[in-house]
Short mmCIF file of C-alpha atoms in Angstrom, two decimals:
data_model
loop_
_atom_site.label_atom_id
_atom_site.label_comp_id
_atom_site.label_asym_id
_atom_site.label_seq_id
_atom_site.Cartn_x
_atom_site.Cartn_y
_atom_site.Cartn_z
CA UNK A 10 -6.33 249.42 144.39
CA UNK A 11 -4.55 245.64 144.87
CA UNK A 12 -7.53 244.71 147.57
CA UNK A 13 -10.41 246.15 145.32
CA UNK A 14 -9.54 244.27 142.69
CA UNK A 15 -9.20 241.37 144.85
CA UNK A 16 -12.81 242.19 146.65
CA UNK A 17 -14.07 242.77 143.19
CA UNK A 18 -13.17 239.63 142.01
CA UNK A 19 -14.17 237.41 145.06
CA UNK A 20 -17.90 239.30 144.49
CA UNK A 21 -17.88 237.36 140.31
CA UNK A 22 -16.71 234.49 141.60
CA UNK A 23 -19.41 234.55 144.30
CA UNK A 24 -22.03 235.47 141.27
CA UNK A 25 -20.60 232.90 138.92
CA UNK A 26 -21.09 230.16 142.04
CA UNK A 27 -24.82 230.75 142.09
CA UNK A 28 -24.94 231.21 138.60
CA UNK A 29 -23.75 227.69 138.45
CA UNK A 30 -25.98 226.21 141.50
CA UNK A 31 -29.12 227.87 139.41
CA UNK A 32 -27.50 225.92 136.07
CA UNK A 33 -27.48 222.83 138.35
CA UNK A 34 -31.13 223.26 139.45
CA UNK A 35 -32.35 224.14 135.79
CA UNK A 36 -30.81 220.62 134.63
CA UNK A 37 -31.87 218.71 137.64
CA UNK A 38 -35.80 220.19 137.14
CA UNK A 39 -35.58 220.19 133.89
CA UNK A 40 -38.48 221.87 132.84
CA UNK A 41 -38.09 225.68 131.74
CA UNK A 42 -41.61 226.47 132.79
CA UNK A 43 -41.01 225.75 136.20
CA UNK A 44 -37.16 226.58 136.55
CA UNK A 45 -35.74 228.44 133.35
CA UNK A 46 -31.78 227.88 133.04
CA UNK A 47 -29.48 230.53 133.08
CA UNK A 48 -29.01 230.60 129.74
CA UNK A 49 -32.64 231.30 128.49
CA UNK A 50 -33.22 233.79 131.38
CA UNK A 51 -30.32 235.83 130.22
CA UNK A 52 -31.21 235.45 126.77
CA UNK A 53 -35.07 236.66 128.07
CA UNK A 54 -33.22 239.62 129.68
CA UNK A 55 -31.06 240.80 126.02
CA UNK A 56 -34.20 240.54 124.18
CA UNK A 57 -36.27 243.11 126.39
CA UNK A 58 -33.21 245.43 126.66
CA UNK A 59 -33.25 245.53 123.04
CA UNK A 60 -37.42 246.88 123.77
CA UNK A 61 -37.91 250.68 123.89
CA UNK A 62 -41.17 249.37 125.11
CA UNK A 63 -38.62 248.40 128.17
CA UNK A 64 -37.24 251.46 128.70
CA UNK A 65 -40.87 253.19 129.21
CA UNK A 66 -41.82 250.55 131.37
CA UNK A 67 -38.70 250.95 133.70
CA UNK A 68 -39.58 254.83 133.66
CA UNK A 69 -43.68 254.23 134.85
CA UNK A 70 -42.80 251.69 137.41
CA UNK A 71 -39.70 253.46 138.80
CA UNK A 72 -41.79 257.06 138.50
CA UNK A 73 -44.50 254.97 140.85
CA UNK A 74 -42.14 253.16 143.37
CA UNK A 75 -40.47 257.02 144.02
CA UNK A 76 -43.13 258.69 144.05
CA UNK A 77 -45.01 256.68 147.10
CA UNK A 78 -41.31 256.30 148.60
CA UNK A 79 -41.17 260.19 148.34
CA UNK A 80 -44.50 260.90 149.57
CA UNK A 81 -43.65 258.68 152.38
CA UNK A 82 -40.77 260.36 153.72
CA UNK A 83 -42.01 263.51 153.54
CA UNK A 84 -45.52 262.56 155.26
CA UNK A 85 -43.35 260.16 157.44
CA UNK A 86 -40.66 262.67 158.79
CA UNK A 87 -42.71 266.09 159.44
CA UNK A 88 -45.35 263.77 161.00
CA UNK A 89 -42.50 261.80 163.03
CA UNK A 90 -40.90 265.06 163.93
CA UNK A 91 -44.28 266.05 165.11
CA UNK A 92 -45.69 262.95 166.98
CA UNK A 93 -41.92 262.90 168.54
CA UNK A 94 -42.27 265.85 169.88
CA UNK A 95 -45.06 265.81 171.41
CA UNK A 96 -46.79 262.80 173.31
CA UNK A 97 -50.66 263.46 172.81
CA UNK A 98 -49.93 263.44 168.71
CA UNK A 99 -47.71 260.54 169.14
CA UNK A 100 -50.76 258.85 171.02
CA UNK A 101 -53.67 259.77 168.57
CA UNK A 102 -51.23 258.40 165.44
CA UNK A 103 -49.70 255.04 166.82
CA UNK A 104 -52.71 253.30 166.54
CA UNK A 105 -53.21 254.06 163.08
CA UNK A 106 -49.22 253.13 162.20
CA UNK A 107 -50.08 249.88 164.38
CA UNK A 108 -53.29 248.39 161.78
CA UNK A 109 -50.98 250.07 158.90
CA UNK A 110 -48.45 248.09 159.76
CA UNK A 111 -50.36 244.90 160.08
CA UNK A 112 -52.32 245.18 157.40
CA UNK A 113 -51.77 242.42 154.96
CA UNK A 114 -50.00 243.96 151.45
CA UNK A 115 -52.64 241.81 149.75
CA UNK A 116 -55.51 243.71 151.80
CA UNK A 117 -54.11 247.33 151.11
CA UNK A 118 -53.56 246.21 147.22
CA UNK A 119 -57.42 245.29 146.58
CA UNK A 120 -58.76 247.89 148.72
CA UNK A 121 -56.50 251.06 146.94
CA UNK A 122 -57.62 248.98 143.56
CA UNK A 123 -61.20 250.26 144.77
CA UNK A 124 -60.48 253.31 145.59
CA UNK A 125 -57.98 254.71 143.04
CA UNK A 126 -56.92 254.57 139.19
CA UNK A 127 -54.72 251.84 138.22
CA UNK A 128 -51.48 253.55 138.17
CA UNK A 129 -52.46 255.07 141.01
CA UNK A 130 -52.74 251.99 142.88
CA UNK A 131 -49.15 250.92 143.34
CA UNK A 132 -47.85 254.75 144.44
CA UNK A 133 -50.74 254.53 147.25
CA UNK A 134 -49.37 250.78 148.22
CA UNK A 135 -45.72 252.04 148.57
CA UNK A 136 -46.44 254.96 150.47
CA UNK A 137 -48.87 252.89 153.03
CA UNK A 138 -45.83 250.19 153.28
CA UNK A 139 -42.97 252.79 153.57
CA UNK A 140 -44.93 255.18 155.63
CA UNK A 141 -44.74 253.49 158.78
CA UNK A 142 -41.05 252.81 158.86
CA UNK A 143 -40.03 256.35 157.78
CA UNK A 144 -42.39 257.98 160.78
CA UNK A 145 -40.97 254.82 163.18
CA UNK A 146 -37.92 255.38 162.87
CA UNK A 147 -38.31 259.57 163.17
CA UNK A 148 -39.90 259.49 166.01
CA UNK A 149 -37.18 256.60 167.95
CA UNK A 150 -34.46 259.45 166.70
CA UNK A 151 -36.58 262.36 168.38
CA UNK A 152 -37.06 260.23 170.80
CA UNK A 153 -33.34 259.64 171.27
CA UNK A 154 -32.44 262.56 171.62
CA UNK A 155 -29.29 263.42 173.91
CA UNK A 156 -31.50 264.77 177.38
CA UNK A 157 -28.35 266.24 178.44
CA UNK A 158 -28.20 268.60 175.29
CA UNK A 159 -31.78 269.33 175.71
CA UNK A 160 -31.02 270.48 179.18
CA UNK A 161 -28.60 272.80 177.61
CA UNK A 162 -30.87 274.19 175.28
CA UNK A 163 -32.99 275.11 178.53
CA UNK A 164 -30.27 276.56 180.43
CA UNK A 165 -28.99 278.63 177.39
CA UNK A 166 -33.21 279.81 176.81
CA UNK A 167 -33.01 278.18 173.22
CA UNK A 168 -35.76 278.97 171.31
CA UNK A 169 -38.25 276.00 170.67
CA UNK A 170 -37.86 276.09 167.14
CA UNK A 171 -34.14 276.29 167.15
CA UNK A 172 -34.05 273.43 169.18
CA UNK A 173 -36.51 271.51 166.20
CA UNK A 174 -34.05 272.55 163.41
CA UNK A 175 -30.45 272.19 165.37
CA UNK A 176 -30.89 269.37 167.78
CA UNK A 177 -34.01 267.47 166.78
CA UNK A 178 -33.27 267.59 163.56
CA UNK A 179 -29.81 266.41 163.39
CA UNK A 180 -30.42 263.56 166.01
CA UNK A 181 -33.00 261.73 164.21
CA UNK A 182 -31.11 262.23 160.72
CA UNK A 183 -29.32 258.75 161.41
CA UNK A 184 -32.36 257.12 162.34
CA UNK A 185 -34.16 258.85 158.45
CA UNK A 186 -31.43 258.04 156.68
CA UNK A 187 -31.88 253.91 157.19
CA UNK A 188 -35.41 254.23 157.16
CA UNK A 189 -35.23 255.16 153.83
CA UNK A 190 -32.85 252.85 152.61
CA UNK A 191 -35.39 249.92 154.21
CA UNK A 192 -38.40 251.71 152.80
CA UNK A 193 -37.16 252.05 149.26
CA UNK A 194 -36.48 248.39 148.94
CA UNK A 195 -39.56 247.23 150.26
CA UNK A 196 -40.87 250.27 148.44
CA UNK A 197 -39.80 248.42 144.71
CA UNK A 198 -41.26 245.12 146.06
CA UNK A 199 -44.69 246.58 146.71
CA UNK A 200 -44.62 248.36 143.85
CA UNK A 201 -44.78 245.88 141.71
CA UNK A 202 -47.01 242.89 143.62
CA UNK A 203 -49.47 246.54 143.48
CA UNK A 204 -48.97 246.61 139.62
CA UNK A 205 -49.81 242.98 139.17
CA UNK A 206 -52.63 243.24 140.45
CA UNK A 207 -53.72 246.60 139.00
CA UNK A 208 -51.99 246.11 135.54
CA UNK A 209 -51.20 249.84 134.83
CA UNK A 210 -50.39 250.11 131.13
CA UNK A 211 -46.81 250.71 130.83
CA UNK A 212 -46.02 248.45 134.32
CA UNK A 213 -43.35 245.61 135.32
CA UNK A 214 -46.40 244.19 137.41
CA UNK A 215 -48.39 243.59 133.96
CA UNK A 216 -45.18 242.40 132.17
CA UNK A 217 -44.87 239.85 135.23
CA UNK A 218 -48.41 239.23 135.19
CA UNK A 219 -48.21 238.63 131.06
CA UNK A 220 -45.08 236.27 131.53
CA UNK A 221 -47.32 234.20 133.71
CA UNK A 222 -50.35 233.82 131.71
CA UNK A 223 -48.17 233.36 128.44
CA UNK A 224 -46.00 230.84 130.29
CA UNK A 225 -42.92 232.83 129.44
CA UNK A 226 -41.19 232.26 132.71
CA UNK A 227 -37.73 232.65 131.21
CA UNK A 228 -39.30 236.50 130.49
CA UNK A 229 -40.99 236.37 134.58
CA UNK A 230 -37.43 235.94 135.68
CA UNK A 231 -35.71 238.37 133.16
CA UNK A 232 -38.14 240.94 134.67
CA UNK A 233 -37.25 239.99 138.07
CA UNK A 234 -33.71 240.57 137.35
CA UNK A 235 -34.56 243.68 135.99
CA UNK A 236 -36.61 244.87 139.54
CA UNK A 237 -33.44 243.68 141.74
CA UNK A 238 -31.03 245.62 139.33
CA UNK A 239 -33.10 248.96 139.73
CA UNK A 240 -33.63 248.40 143.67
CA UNK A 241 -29.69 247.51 144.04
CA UNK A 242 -29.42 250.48 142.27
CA UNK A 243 -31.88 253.29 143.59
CA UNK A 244 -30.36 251.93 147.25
CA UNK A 245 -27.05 252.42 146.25
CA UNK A 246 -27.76 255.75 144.87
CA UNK A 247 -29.40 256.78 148.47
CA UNK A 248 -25.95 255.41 150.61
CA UNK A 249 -23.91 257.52 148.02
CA UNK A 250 -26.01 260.47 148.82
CA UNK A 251 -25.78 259.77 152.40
CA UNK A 252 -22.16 259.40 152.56
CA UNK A 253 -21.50 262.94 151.40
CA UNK A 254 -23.49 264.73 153.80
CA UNK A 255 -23.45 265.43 157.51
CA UNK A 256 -24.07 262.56 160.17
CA UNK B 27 -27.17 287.63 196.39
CA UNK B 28 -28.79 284.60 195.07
CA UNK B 29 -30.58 283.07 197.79
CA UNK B 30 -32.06 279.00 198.39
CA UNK B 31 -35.11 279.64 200.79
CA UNK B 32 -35.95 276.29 202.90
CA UNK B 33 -35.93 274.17 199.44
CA UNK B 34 -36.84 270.61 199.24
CA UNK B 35 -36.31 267.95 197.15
CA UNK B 36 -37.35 264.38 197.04
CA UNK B 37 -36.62 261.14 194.43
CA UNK B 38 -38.90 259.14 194.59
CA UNK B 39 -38.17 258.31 198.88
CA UNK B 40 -34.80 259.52 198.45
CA UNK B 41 -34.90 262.56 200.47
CA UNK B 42 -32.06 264.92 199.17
CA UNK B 43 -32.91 268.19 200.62
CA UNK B 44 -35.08 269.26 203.60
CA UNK B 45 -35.85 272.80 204.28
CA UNK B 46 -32.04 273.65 202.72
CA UNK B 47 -30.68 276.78 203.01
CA UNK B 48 -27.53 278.65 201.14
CA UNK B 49 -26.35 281.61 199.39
CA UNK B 50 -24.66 282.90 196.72
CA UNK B 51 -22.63 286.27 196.56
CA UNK B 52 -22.96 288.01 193.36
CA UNK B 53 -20.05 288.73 191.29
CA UNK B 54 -18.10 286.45 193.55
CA UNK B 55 -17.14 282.68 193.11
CA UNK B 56 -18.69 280.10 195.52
CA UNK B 57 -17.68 276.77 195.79
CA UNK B 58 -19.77 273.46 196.61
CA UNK B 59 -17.63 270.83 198.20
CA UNK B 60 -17.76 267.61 199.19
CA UNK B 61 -17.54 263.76 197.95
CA UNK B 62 -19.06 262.87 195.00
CA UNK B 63 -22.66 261.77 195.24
CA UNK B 64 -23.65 264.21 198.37
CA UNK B 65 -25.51 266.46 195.87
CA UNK B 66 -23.63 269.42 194.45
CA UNK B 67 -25.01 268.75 191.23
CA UNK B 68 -28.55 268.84 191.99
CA UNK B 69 -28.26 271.95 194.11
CA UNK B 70 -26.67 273.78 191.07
CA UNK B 71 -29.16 272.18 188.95
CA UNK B 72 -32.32 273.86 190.64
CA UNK B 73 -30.25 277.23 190.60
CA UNK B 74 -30.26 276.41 186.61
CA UNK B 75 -34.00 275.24 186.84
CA UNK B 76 -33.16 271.42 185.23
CA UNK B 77 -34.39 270.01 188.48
CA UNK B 78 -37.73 271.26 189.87
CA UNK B 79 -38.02 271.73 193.61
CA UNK B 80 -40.85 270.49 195.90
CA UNK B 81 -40.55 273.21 198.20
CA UNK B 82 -39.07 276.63 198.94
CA UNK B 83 -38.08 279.60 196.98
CA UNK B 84 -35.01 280.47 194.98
CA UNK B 85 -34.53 284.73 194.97
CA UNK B 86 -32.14 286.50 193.02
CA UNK B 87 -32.27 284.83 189.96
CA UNK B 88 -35.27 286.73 188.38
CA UNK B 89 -34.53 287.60 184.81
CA UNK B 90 -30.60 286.72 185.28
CA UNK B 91 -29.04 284.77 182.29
CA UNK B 92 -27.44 281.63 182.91
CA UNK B 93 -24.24 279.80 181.60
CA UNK B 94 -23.35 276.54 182.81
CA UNK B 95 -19.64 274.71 182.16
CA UNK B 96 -20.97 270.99 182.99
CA UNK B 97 -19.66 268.08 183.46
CA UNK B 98 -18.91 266.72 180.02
CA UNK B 99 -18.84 269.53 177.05
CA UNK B 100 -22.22 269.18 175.94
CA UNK B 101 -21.52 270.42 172.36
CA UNK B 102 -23.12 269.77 169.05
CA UNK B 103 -20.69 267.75 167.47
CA UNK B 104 -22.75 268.04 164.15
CA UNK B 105 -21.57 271.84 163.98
CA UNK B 106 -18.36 273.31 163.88
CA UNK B 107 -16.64 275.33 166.88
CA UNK B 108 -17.56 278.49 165.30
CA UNK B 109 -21.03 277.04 165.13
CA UNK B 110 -21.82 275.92 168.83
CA UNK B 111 -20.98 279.26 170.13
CA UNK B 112 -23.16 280.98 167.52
CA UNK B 113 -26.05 278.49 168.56
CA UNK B 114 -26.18 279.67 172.38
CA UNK B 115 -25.87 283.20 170.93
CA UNK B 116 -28.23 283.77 168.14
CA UNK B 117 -30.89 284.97 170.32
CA UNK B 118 -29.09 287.20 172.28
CA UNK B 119 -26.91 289.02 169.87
CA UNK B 120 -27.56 290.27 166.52
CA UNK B 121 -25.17 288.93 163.78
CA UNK B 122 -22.30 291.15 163.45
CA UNK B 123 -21.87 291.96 166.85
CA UNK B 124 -21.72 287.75 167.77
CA UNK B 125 -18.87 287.21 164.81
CA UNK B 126 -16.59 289.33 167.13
CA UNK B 127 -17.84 288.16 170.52
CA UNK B 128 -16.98 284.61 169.14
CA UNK B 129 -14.08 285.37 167.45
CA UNK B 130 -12.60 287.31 170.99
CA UNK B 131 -13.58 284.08 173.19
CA UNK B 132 -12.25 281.49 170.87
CA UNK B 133 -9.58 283.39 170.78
CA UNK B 134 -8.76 283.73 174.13
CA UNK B 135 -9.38 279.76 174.68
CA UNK B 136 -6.62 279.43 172.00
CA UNK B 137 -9.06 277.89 169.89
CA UNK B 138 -9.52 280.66 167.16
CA UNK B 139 -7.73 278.59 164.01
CA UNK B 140 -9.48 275.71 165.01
CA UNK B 141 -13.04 277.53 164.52
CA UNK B 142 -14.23 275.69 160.81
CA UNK B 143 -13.18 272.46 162.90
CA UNK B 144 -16.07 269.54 164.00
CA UNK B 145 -16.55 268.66 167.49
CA UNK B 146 -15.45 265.19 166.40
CA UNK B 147 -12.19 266.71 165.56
CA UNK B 148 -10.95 267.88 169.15
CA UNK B 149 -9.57 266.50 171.69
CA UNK B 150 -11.61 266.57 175.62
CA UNK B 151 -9.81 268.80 176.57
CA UNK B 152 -10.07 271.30 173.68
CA UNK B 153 -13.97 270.35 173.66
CA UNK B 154 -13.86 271.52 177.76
CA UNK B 155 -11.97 274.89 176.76
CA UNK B 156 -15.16 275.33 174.05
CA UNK B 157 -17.46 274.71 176.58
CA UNK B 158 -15.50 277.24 178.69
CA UNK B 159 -15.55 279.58 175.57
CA UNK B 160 -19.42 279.49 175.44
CA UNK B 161 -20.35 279.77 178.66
CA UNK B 162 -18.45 283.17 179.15
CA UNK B 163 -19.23 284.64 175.96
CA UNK B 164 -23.15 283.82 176.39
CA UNK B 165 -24.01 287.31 178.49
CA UNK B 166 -24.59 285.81 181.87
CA UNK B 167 -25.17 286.42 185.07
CA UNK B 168 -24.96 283.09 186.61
CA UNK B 169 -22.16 280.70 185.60
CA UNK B 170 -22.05 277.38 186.90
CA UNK B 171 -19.62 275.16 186.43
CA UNK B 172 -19.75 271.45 187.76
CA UNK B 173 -16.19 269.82 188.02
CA UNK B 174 -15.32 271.28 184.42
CA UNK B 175 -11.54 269.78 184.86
CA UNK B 176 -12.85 266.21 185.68
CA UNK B 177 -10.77 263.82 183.47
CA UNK B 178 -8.64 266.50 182.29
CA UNK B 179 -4.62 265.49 183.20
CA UNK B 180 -2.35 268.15 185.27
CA UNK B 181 -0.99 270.37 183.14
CA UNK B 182 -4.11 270.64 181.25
CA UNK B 183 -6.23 271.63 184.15
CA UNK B 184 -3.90 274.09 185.56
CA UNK B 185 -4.01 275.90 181.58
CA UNK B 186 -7.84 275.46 182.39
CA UNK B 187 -7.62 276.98 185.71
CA UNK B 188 -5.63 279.83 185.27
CA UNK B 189 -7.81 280.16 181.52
CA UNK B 190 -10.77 280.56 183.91
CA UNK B 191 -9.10 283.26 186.34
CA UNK B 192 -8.51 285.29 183.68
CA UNK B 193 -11.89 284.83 181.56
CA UNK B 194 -13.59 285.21 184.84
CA UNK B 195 -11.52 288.69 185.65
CA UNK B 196 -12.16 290.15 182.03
CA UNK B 197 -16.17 289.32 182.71
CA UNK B 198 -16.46 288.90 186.16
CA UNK B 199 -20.09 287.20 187.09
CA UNK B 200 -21.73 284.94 189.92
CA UNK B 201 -20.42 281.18 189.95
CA UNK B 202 -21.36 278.97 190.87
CA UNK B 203 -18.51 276.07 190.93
CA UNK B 204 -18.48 272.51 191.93
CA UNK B 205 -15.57 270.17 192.65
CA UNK B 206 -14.50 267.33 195.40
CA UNK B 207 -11.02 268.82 194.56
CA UNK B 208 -9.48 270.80 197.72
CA UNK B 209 -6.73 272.40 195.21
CA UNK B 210 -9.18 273.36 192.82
CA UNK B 211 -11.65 274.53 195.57
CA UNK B 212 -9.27 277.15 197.25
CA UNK B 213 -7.36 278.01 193.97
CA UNK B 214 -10.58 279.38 192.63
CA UNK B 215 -13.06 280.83 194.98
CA UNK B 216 -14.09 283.24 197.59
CA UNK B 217 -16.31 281.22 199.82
CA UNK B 218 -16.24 277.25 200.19
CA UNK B 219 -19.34 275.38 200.90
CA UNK B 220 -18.33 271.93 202.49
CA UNK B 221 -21.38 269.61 202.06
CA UNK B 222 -22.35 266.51 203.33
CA UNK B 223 -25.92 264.42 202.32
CA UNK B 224 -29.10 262.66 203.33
CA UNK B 225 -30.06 264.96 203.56
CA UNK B 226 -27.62 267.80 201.71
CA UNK B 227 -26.19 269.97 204.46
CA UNK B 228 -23.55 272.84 204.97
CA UNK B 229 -21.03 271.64 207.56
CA UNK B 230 -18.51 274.35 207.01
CA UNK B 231 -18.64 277.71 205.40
CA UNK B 232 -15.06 278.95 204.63
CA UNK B 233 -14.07 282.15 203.26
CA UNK B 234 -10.88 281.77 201.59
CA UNK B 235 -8.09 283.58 202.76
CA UNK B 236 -4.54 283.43 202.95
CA UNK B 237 -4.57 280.32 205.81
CA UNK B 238 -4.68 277.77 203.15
CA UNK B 239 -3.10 275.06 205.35
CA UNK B 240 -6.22 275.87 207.75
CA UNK B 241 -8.90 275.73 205.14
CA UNK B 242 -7.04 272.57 203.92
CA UNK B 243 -7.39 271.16 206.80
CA UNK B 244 -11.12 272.36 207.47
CA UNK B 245 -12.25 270.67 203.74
CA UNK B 246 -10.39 267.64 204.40
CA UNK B 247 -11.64 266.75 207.79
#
């Protein structure tokens, strides 16, 4: 109790430090469109929580980000558990992972922008982005995979499929269960640099976007704030998830 | 009789066996001794058909079941006690009839209360005496068991020893058992095979008997 308090307090005082360095900055700079203070960001933030308009915004761009991450892990683990498995499928998709991978954000963004409807657009970006480390990191835990337990499995004639759900499975879990904390991160980044560019209607990306034209950069950062809340938050939500099952 | 028909095996140049030969009386315990490294393990392995052979024939072993007590436990630690028996027995038994073949084995490893318990949980040597559990109550013919009581302290191996005897004369089976220990060798088996390697060969095939000061002195030499 004493040394959570204590930890607790040592994380404000870290908050209030930078807090006070971003103060610093503000007054040095001077200018609010290029560096807002503290003050007027916050004050950017209250007004916009006071918004229902907000609220429905949080609920599109949140509904987009999980939906990609979800479509990701489930695309990512059967086809990890799949192409882990077995070499020849592992061969025909690791190319394709490869250019995924590499493919610019920017690139993916303006093609899917072609391709699909504007809301659309940013659930295809996150599940390109998060697809790759989801089915990475499923196949390294298949891959993984204690040989000496397999060897039991073949001395006790273990079915195949038993094998998939019992051993498999349960190996790689680790390996799924970071992959998704990475991908939904990365998975609320892309989300919205996919909204700014597609401007759904009820989207953070067009609220950044709007801040920018408009010049309300004490708004740009409240909105920022507000994206680095929800991903500190949907992470969170994952570990606490994680912690109470097996593994 | 399980019989090795002029098997051999090569890694990479490493020749291990050349046109080997040994067998294995069924029902009976046979021992493979000798130092560590000379190849025990990979002669018990091909029995188990982990290692492939280049050459030869294996007979006796057509549709036999196999258990095998290895080195370490080799247990799921994700499941429970109860759990890793159940997983080598699900396609063997149907589901009422493997409660009380798992409930009799973990029982007789004195392991019965700790059945809800995680891998994690137990000590090596309780997760040895589950691996003992498991390999007897899976319905074998071949049981193999390479140095189970490696690691294990004194009085721990001679509770796994005599655990064995008495597992082994409740269900009594082929085995196939592996140690560099002489105690453990004469203490358990009927016939001794003293190995040496490069390639594997028998030296010395001993049936035990009540000379144990000659046999000793055949296994140590």
């Amino acid at each position: 109790m004493k040394n959570s308090i204590i930890r607790n307090k040592n994380k404000l005082l870290i908050i209030l430090f930078w807090i006070l360095i971003w103060e610093v900055l503000s007054l040095i700079v001077n200018q609010e469109i290029y560096l807002p203070s503290p003050t007027s960001t916050f004050s950017a933030l209250l007004n916009l929580l006071c918004e229902k308009e907000t609220y429905i915004t949080i609920f599109y761009s949140t509904y987009r980000t999980l939906t990609g991450f979800f479509i990701s892990c489930a695309t990512g683990i059967i086809l990890g558990y799949i192409c882990g498995i077995n070499k020849f499928f592992y061969n025909l998709l690791n190319p394709l992972v490869v250019i995924i991978r590499t493919i610019p954000v920017m690139s993916i963004i303006i093609i899917a922008i072609m391709w699909f409807r504007d809301t659309n657009v940013p659930i295809f970006v996150a599940f390109l982005m998060c697809f790759p480390i989801i089915w990475t990191n499923t196949v390294t835990g298949i891959i993984s995979t204690d040989i000496k337990i397999l060897q039991m499995c073949r001395v006790y004639k273990i079915r195949k499929i038993r094998i998939i759900k019992s051993v498999y499975f349960y190996s790689a879990l680790p390996y799924i269960k970071s992959a998704m904390i990475s991908a939904l991160g990365i998975g609320w980044k892309v989300t919205s640099a996919a909204e700014v560019l597609s401007l759904p209607k009820y989207s953070i990306g067009r609220f950044l976007y709007d801040s920018k034209v408009y010049l309300e950069i004490p708004s740009l950062f409240a909105w920022t704030i507000i994206i680095i809340f929800l991903s500190f938050i949907f992470e969170n939500l994952l570990k606490v998830l994680f912690k109470g099952r097996v593994v | 009789m399980i019989k090795l028909i002029n098997i051999s095996k090569k890694y990479n140049d490493l020749e291990l066996l050349r046109d080997f030969n040994i067998s294995f009386e069924r029902n009976k315990i046979t021992c493979l001794f000798g130092p560590s490294g000379v190849g025990k393990t990979t002669i018990a392995n091909i029995v188990a058909g982990i290692v492939p052979i280049d050459k030869g024939r294996i007979e006796g072993i057509e549709n036999s079941l196999l258990s095998y007590v290895f080195q370490e436990p080799r247990l799921l630690n994700w499941y429970s006690v109860y759990d890793n028996l159940d997983f080598v027995l699900k396609d063997v038994y149907p589901s009422d009839k493997r409660v009380s073949i798992i409930n009799n084995y973990l029982s007789m490893v004195e392991l019965l209360e700790y059945k809800n318990f995680k891998i994690d949980a137990l000590s090596g040597g309780m997760e040895q005496r589950v691996s003992l559990a498991r390999a007897f109550a899976y319905p074998s013919d071949i049981l193999i068991m390479d140095e189970p009581f490696k690691g294990l302290d004194y009085k721990l191996k001679q509770e796994m020893i005599s655990l064995f005897k008495s597992m082994w004369q409740k269900s009594k089976r082929t085995v196939i058992f592996i140690t560099h220990q002489v105690d453990e060798a004469i203490i358990l088996s009927h016939t001794i095979y003293k190995l040496k390697n490069r390639p594997i060969d028998i030296v010395n095939k001993i049936n035990v008997n009540n000379n144990i000061e000659e046999i000793k002195n055949l296994l140590l030499t």
